[in-house]
Coordinates of C-alpha atoms (C1' of nucleotides) in Angstrom, one line a residue:
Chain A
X1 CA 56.6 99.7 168.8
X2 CA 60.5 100.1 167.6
X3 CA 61.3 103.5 166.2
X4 CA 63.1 102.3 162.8
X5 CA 66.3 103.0 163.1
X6 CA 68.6 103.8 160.6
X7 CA 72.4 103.3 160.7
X8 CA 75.7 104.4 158.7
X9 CA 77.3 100.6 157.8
X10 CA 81.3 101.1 156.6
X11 CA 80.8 97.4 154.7
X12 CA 77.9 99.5 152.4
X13 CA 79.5 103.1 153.1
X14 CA 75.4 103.9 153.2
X15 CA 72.8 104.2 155.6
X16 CA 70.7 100.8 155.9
X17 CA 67.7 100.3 158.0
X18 CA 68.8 98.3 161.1
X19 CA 67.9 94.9 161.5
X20 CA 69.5 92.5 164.0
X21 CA 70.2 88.4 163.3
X22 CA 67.6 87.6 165.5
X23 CA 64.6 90.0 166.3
X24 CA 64.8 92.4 169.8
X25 CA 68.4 91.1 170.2
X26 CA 71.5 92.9 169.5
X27 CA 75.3 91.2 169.8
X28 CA 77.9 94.2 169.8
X29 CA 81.9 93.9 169.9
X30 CA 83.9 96.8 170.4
X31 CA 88.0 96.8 169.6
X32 CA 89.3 97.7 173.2
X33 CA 92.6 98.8 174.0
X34 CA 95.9 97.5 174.2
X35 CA 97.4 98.0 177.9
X36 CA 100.4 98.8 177.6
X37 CA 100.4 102.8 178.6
X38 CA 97.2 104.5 180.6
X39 CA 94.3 105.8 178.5
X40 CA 94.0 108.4 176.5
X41 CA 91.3 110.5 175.8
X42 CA 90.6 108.9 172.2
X43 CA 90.6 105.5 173.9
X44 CA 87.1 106.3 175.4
X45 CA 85.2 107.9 172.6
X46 CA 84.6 104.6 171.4
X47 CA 83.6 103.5 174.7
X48 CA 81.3 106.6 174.9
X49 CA 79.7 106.2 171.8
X50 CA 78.5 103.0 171.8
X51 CA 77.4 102.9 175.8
X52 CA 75.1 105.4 174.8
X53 CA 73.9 103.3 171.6
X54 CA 73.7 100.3 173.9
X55 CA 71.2 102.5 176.0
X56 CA 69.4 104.1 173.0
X57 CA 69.2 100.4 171.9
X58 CA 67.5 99.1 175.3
X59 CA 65.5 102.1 176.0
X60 CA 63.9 101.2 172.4
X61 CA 63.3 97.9 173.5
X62 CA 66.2 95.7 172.4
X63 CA 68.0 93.3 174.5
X64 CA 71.7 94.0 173.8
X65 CA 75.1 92.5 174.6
X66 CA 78.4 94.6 174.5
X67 CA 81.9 93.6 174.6
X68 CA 85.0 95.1 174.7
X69 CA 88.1 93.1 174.0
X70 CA 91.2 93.9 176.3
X71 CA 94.6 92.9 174.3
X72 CA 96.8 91.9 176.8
X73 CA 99.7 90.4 174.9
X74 CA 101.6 91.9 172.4
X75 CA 104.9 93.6 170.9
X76 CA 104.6 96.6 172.5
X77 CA 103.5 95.7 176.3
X78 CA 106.7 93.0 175.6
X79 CA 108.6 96.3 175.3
X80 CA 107.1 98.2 177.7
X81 CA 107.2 95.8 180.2
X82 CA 110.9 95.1 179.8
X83 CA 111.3 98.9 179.7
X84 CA 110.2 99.0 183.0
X85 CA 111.0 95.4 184.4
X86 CA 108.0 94.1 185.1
X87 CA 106.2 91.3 183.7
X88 CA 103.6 91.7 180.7
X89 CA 101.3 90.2 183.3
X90 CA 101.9 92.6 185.9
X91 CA 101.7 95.8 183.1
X92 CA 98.2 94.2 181.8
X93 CA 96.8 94.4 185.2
X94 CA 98.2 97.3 185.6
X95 CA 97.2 99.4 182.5
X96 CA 93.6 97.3 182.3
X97 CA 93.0 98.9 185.8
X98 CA 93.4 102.1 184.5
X99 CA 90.9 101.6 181.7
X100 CA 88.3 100.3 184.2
X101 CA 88.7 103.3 186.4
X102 CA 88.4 105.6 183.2
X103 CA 85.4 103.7 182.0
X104 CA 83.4 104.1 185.7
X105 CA 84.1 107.7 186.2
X106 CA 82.7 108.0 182.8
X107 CA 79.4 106.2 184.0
X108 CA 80.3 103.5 181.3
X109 CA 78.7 100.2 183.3
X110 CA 77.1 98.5 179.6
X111 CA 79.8 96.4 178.7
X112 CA 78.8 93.1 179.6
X113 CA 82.6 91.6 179.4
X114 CA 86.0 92.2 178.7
X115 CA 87.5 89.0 177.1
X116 CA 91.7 89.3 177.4
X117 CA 93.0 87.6 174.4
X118 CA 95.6 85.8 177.2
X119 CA 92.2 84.1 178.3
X120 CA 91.4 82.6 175.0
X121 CA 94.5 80.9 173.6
X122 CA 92.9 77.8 172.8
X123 CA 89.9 79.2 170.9
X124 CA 92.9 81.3 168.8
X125 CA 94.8 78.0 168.4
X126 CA 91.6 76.1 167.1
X127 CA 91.1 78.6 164.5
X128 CA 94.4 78.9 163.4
X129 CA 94.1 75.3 162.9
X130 CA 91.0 75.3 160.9
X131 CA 92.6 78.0 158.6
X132 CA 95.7 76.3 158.1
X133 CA 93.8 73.0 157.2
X134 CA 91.0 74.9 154.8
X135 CA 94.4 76.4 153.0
X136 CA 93.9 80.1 154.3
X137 CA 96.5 80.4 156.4
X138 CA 100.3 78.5 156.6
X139 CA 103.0 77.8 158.5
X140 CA 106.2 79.4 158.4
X141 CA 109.2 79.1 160.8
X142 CA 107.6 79.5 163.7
X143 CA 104.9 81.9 162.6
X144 CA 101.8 81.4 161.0
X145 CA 100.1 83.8 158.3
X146 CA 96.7 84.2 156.6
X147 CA 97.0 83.9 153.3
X148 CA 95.3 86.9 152.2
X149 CA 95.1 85.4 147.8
X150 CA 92.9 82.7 149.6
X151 CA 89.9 85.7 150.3
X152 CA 88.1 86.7 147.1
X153 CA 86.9 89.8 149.3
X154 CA 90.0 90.8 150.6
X155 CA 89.4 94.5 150.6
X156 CA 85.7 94.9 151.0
X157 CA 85.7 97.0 154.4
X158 CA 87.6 99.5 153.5
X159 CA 86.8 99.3 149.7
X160 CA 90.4 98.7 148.2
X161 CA 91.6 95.8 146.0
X162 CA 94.6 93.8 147.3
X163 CA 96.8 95.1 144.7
X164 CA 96.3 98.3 145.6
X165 CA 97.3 97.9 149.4
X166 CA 100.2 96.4 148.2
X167 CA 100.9 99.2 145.9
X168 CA 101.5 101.3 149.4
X169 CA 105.0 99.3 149.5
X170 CA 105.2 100.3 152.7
X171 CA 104.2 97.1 154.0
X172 CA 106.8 95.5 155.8
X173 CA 109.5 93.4 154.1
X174 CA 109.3 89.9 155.3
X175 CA 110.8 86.4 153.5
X176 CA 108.2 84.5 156.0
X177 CA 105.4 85.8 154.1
X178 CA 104.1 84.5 150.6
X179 CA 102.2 88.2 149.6
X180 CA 103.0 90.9 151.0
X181 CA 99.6 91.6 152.6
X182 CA 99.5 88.5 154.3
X183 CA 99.9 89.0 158.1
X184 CA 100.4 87.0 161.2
X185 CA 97.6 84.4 162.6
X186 CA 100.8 83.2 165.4
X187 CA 104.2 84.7 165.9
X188 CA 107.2 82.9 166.9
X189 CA 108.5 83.8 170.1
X190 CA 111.8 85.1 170.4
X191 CA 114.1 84.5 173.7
X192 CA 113.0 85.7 176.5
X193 CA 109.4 86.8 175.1
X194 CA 106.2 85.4 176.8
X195 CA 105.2 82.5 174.8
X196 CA 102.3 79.7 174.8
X197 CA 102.8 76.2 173.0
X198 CA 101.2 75.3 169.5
X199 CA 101.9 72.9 166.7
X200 CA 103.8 75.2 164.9
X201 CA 105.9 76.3 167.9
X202 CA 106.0 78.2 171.1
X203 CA 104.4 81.9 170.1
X204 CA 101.8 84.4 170.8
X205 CA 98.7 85.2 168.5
X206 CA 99.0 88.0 166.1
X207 CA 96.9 91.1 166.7
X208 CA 94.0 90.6 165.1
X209 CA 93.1 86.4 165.6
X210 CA 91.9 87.3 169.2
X211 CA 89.1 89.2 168.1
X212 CA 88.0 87.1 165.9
X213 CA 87.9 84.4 168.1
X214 CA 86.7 86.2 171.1
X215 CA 84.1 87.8 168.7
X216 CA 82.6 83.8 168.0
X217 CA 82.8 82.4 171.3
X218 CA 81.2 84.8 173.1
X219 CA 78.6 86.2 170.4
X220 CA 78.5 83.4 167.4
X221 CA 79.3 83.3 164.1
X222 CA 77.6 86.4 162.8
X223 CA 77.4 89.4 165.1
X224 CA 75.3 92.6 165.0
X225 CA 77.4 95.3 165.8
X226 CA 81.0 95.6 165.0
X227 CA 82.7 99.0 166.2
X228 CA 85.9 100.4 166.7
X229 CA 87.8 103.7 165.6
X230 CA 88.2 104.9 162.4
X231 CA 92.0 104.2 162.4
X232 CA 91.1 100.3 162.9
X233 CA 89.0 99.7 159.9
X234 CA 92.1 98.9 157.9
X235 CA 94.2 96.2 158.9
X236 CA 92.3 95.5 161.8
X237 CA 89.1 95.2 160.9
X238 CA 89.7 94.2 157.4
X239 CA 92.0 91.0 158.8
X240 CA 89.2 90.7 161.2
X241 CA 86.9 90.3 158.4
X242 CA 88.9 87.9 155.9
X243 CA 90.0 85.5 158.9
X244 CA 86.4 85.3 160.3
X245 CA 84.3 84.9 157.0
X246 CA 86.9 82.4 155.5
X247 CA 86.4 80.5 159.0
X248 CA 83.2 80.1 159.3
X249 CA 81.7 81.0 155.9
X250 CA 79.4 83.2 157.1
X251 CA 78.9 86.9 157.1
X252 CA 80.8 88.1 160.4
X253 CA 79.7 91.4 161.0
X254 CA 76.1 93.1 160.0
X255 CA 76.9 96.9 160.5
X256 CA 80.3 98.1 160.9
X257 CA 80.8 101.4 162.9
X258 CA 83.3 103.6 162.5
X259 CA 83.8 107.0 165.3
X260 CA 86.2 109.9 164.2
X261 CA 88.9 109.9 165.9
X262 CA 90.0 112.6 168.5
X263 CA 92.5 115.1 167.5
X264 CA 94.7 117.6 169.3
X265 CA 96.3 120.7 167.1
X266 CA 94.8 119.8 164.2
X267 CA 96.4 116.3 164.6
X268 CA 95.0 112.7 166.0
X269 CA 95.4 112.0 169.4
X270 CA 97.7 108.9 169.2
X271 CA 100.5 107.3 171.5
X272 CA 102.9 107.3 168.5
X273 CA 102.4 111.1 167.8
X274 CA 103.1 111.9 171.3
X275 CA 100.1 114.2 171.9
X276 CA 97.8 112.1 174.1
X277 CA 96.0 113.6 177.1
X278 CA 95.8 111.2 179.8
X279 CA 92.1 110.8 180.9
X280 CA 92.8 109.9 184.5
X281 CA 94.8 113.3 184.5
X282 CA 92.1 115.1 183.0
X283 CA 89.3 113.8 185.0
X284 CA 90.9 115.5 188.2
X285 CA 89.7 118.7 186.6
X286 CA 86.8 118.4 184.7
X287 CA 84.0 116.5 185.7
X288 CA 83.4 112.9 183.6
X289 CA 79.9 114.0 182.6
X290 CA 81.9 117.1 181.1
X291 CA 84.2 115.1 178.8
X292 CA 80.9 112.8 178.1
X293 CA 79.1 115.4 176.7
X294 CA 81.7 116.9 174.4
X295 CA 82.3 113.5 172.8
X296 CA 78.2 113.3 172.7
X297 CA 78.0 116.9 171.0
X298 CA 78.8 116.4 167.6
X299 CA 78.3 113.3 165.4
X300 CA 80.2 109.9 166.0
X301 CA 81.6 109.6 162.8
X302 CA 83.3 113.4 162.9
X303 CA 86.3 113.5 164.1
X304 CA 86.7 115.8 167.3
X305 CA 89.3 118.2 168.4
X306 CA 89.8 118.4 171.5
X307 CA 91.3 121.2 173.8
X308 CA 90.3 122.6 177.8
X309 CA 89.1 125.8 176.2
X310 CA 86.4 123.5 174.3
X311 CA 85.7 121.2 177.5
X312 CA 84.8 124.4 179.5
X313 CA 82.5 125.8 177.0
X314 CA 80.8 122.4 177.2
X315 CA 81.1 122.9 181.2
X316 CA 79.1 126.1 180.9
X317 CA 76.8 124.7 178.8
X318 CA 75.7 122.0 181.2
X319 CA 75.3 124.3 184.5
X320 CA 72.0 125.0 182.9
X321 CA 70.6 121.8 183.8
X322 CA 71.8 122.0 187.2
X323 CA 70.9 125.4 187.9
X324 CA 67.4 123.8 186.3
X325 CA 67.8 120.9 188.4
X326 CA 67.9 123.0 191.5
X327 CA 64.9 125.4 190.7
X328 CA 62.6 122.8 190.2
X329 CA 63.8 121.2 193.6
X330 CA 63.3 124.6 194.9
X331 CA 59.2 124.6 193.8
X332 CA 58.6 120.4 194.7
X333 CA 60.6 120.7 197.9
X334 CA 62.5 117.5 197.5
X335 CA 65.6 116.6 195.1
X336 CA 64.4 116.5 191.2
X337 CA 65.7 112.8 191.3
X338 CA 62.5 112.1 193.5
X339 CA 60.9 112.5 190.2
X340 CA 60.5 108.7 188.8
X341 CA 61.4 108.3 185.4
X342 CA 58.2 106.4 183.6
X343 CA 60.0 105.8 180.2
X344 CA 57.1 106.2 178.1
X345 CA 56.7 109.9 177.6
X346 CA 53.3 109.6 177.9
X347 CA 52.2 113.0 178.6
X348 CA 49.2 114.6 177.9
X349 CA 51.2 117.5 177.1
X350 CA 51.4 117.4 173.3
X351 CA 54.7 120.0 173.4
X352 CA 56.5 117.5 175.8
X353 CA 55.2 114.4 173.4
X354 CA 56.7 116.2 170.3
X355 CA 59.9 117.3 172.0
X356 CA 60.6 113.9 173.1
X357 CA 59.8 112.5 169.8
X358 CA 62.1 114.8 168.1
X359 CA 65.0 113.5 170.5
X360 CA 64.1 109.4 169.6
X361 CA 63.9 110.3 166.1
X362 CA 67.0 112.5 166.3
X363 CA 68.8 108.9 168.0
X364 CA 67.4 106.8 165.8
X365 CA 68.8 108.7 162.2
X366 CA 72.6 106.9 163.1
X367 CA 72.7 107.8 166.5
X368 CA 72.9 111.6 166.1
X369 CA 73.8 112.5 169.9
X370 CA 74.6 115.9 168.8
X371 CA 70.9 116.6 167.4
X372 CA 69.3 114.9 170.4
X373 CA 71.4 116.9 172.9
X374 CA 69.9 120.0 171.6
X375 CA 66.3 118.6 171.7
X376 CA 67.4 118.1 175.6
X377 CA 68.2 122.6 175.6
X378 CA 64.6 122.8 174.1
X379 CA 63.5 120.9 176.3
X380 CA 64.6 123.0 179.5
X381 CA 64.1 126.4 178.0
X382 CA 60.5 125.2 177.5
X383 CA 60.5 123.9 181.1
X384 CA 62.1 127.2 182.5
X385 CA 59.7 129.2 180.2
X386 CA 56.9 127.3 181.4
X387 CA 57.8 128.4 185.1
X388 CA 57.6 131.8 184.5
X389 CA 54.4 131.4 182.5
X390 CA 53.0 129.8 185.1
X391 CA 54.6 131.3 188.2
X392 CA 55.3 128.2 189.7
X393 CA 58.1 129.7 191.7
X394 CA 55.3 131.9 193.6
X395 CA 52.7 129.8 193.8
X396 CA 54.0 126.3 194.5
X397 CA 50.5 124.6 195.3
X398 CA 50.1 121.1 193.1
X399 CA 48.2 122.7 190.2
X400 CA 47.4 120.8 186.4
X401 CA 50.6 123.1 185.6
X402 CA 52.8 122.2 188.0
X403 CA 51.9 118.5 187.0
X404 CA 52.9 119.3 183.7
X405 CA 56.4 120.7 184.8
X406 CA 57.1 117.9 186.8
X407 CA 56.2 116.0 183.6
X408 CA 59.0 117.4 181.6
X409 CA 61.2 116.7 184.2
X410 CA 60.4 113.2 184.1
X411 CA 61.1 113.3 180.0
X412 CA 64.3 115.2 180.4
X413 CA 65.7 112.7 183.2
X414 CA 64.5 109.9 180.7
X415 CA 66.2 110.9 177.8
X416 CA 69.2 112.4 178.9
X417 CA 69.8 109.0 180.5
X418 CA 70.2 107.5 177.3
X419 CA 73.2 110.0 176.8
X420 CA 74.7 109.7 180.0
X421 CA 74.8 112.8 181.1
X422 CA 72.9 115.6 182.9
X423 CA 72.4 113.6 185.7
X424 CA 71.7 115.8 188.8
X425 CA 74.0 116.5 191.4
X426 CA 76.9 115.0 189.9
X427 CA 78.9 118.0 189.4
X428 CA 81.5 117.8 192.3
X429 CA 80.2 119.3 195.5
X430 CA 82.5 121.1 197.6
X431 CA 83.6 118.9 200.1
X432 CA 82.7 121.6 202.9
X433 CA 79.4 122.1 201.7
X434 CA 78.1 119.3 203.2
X435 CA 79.6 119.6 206.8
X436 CA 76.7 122.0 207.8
X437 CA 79.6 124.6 208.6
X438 CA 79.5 126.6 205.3
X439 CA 75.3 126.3 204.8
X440 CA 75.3 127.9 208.5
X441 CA 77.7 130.7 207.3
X442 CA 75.8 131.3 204.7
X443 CA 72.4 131.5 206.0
X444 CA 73.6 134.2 208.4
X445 CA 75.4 136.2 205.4
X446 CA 72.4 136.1 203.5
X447 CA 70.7 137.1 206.6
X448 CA 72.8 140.2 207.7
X449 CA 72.6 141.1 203.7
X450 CA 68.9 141.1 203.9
X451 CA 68.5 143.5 206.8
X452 CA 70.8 145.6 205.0
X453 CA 69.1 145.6 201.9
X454 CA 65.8 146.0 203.6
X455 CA 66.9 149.2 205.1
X456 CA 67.9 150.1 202.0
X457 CA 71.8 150.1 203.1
X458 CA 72.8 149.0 199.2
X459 CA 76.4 149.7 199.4
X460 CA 76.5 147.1 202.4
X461 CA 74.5 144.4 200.8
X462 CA 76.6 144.8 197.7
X463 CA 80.0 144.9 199.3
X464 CA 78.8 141.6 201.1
X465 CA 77.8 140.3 197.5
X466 CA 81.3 141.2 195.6
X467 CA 83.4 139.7 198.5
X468 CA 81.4 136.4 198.0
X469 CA 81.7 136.2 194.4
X470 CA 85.6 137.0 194.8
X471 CA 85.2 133.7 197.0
X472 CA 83.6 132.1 194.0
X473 CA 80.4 132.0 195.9
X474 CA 77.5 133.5 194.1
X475 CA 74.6 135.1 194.8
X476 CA 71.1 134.8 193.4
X477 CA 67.9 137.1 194.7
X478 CA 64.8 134.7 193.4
X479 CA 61.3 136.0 193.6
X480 CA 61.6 133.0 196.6
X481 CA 64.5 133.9 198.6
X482 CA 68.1 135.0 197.9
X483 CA 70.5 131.2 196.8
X484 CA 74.1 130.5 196.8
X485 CA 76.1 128.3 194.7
X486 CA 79.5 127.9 194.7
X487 CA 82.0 127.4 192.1
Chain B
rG1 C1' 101.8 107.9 144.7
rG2 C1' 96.8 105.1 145.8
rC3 C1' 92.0 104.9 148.7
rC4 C1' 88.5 107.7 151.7
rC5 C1' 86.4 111.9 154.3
rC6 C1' 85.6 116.9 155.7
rU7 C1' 85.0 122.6 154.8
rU8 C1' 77.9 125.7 157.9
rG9 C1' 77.6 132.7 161.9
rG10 C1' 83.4 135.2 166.3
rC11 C1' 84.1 129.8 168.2
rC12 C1' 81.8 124.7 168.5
rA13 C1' 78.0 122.1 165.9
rA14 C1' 73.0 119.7 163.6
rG15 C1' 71.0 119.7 159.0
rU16 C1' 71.7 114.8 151.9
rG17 C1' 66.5 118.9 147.1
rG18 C1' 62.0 123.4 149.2
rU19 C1' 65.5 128.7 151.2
rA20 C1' 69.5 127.4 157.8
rA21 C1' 68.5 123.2 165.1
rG22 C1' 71.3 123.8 169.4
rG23 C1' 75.5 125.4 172.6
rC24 C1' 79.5 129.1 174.0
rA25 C1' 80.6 134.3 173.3
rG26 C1' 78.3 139.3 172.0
rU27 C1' 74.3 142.9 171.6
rG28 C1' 69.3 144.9 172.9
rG29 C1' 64.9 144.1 176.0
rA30 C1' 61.8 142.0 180.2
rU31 C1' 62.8 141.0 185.4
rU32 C1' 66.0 143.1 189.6
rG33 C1' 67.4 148.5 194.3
rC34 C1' 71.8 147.1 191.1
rA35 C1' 73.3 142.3 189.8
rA36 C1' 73.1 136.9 189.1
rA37 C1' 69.8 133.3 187.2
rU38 C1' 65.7 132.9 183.8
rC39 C1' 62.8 134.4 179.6
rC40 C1' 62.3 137.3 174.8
rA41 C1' 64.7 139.3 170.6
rU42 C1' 69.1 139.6 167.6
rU43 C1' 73.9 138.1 164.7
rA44 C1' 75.0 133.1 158.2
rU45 C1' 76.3 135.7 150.3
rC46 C1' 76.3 127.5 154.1
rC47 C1' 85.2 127.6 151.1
rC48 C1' 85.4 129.3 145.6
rC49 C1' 83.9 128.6 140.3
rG50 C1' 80.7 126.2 136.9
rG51 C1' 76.5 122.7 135.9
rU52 C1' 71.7 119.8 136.8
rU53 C1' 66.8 121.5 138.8
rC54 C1' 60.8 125.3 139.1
rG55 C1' 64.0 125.1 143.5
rA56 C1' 70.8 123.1 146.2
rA57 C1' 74.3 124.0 152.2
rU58 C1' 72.3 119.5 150.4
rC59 C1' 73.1 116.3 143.6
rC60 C1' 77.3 116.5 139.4
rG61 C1' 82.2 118.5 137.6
rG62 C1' 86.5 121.5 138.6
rG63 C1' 89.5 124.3 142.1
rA64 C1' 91.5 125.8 147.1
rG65 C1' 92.3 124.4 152.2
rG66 C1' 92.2 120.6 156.0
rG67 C1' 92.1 115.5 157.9
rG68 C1' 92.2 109.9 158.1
rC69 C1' 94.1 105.3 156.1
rC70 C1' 97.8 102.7 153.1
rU71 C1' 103.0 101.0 159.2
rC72 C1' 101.6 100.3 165.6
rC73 C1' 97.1 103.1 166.8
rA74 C1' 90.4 103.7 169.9

RNA sequence: GGCCCCUUGGCCAAGUGGUAAGGCAGUGGAUUGCAAAUCCAUUAUCCCCGGUUCGAAUCCGGGAGGGGCCUCCA
């Protein structure tokens, strides 16, 4: 019954068919943010991305977990927070609130938990323990560091030998460490610096123990999924990696996805390069769904560049499904979403069928979101075309026809569920709209422009037209009756 | 310096061997009193050079341009 789906693993740097540990199950984890400063817009592609391959995963019949990790302790919310005297507690909170908001408004509800390394000390500590006692990690004044000579496969992720990484130089100088590439398990704390007791000292893990650890105790040994940015897959993911197979001696990660990272003027969108767009700033003037599908549009590997002038065209681009949305509302005589979604394309329509096999297959070749979106314009252009075929607009009996319209509708609502977007009547309303005031107004301007049209009064009915759209109200004459939308 | 990736029409973007999806913008047409919306049509020497092949945007080699990682980063 499962489509096979095929998937782009960074561990291989090939496509592999996709087969979970365990049949019909699927264990992701997701490298979250650190809270220290509000998200940006590059802190939700990954969040984006692999929602949507959570759904595409369920709608084909898996049973999937998702987590995203939430790193709540580390150098920089220590500096931050003393930067703005408050505790790293009260910043967490603070900045993880943020990230929760972001994730709602962007109809992100898959991930099934947000493990705070602060929560999971004593899983890091055991671990720690274990890898000083098998010899793959020591103590060191205070600290503790993985020894990274004790990994035969140091380097496998992101295909580089050890000496090579070292051959950078730029790794930082430190008389704690044996290698060079070794890095921190635990770091000593320094005065004043939240701390938590161990053997080796009072400290705080290093960056990337907690997801290892968190990884394990809440999906096992071996997980499914493993994603994360680009920009984590070395050292994050590769210390991941070597600290989780030398712990448990067992493959940690079956596919390893990478998205592109989000630029601005040519450059990444990063905290450190200073050119970040705040999402909870953007979202006050572009719709969520908006920002969803322009991270949905191309492929989740590519990076993306992202500029207003870009989110706008994607704005445009979407109107056609409302304005779609509304026609068909227009010829049923209730809201589209009255239309239940029966998830198993079954129509006898063998146009629909194909078009909404072309949008699984298009998922299920690594998740290509940008091919399935333009299924989706197919889709309604052979909906809109079918309307016109069939005059459903004039003749709005039930017919075989209209069956097969509302068919399509069904498909459409199905799939582009899986992406998250096009849902109807999300695009913000105008808050008068819906006091009965401006619907009143507007009945009776429509009115008086009929009469004058009728009497053939033209430069009347147009005046009244030009004013409107000035208003950013527009006017539509439909072979049913003159509409109104506003901007 | 090392490792990796990208380059498709005005802009964005699918497409890994059989001669180019889709979106935005533009143009022409249908429709309309005129528009809007919708539909139809239309816009590509696939960065350059060479090679492999009956056949390449797709594979190989070289070149140019851009990006990521090697340090915190989604």
């Amino acid at each position: 019954m499962q489509n096979k789906i095929r998937v782009y693993n960074t561990l291989t740097r090939r496509k592999e068919d996709f087969e979970t540990a365990i049949p019909g199950k699927v264990t992701m984890y997701v490298c979250g943010p650190t809270v220290y400063k509000p998200s940006h817009v590059g802190h939700l592609v990954g969040p984006i991305i692999f929602d949507t391959i959570k759904r595409f995963l369920g709608h084909q019949g898996y049973q999937a977990t998702l987590i995203v990790n939430i790193t709540d302790i580390d150098d920089k919310l220590i500096v931050e927070a003393a930067k703005r005297k408050i505790t790293v507690k009260q910043l967490a909170d603070e900045i993880t609130g943020d990230y929760f908001q972001c994730l709602k408004a962007l109809g992100i509800e898959s991930i099934d938990r947000f493990p705070k390394a602060t929560e999971h000390i004593p899983e890091i500590l055991a671990m720690i323990s274990k890898l000083i006692s098998d010899s793959h990690a020591y103590a060191s004044a205070g600290d503790v560091y993985f020894d990274v000579s004790s990994d035969q496969d140091y380097g496998k992720l992101c295909n580089r030998d050890p000496e090579q990484l070292e051959a950078g130089a730029r790794i930082e100088l430190n008389d704690k460490k044996r290698n060079p590439g070794d890095f921190a398990l635990w770091k000593g704390a320094k005065p004043g610096e939240p701390f938590w007791e161990s053997s080796w000292g009072p400290g705080r893990p290093g960056w990337h123990i907690e997801c290892s650890a968190m990884s394990m105790r809440w999906l096992g040994e071996t997980i499914d999924i493993h994603g994360g940015g680009l920009d984590l897959q070395f050292p994050h993911h590769e210390n991941e990696l070597a600290q989780s197979e030398s712990f448990s001696g067992k493959p940690f990660a079956r596919f390893w996805l990478h998205n592109g990272l989000m630029k601005t003027g040519e450059k990444k969108m990063s905290k450190s390069e200073g050119n970040e767009i705040v999402v909870s700033e953007l979202l006050k003037k572009y719709p969520a769904e908006t920002l969803r599908a322009l991270i949905l549009s191309s492929h989740y590997r590519s990076p993306i560049e992202f500029s207003e002038n870009r989110l706008i065209e994607v704005g445009r681009s979407l109107e056609t499904f409302q304005r779609f949305y509304e026609r068909v509302g227009r010829i049923t005589n209730a809201p589209v979403t009255a239309i239940p979604i029966w998830n198993q394309g079954n129509s006898d329509n063998e146009e629909l069928a194909a078009i909404r096999t072309r949008f699984i297959e298009a998922m299920s070749d690594d998740f290509n979101t940008g091919s399935a979106l333009s299924v989706l314009f197919d889709l309604v252009t052979h909906l809109n075309r079918w309307i016109e075929t069939h005059k459903l607009e004039k003749d709005k009996s039930s017919t075989p026809q209209l069956n097969i319209l509302i068919d399509g509708v069904s498909i459409l609502r199905e799939l582009s569920g899986i992406l998250g977007i096009l849902s109807p009547n999300t695009q913000t309303k105008n808050p008068d709209e819906t006091n009965g005031l401006v619907e009143g107004l507007m009945g009776l301007v429509i009115e008086l422009r009929a009469l004058a049209r009728k009497e053939k009064n033209y430069p009347t009915a147009d005046l009244i037209r030009t004013r409107l759209t000035s208003l950013g109200i527009s006017l539509e004459d439909r072979p049913d009756g003159t509409g109104y939308r506003i901007e």
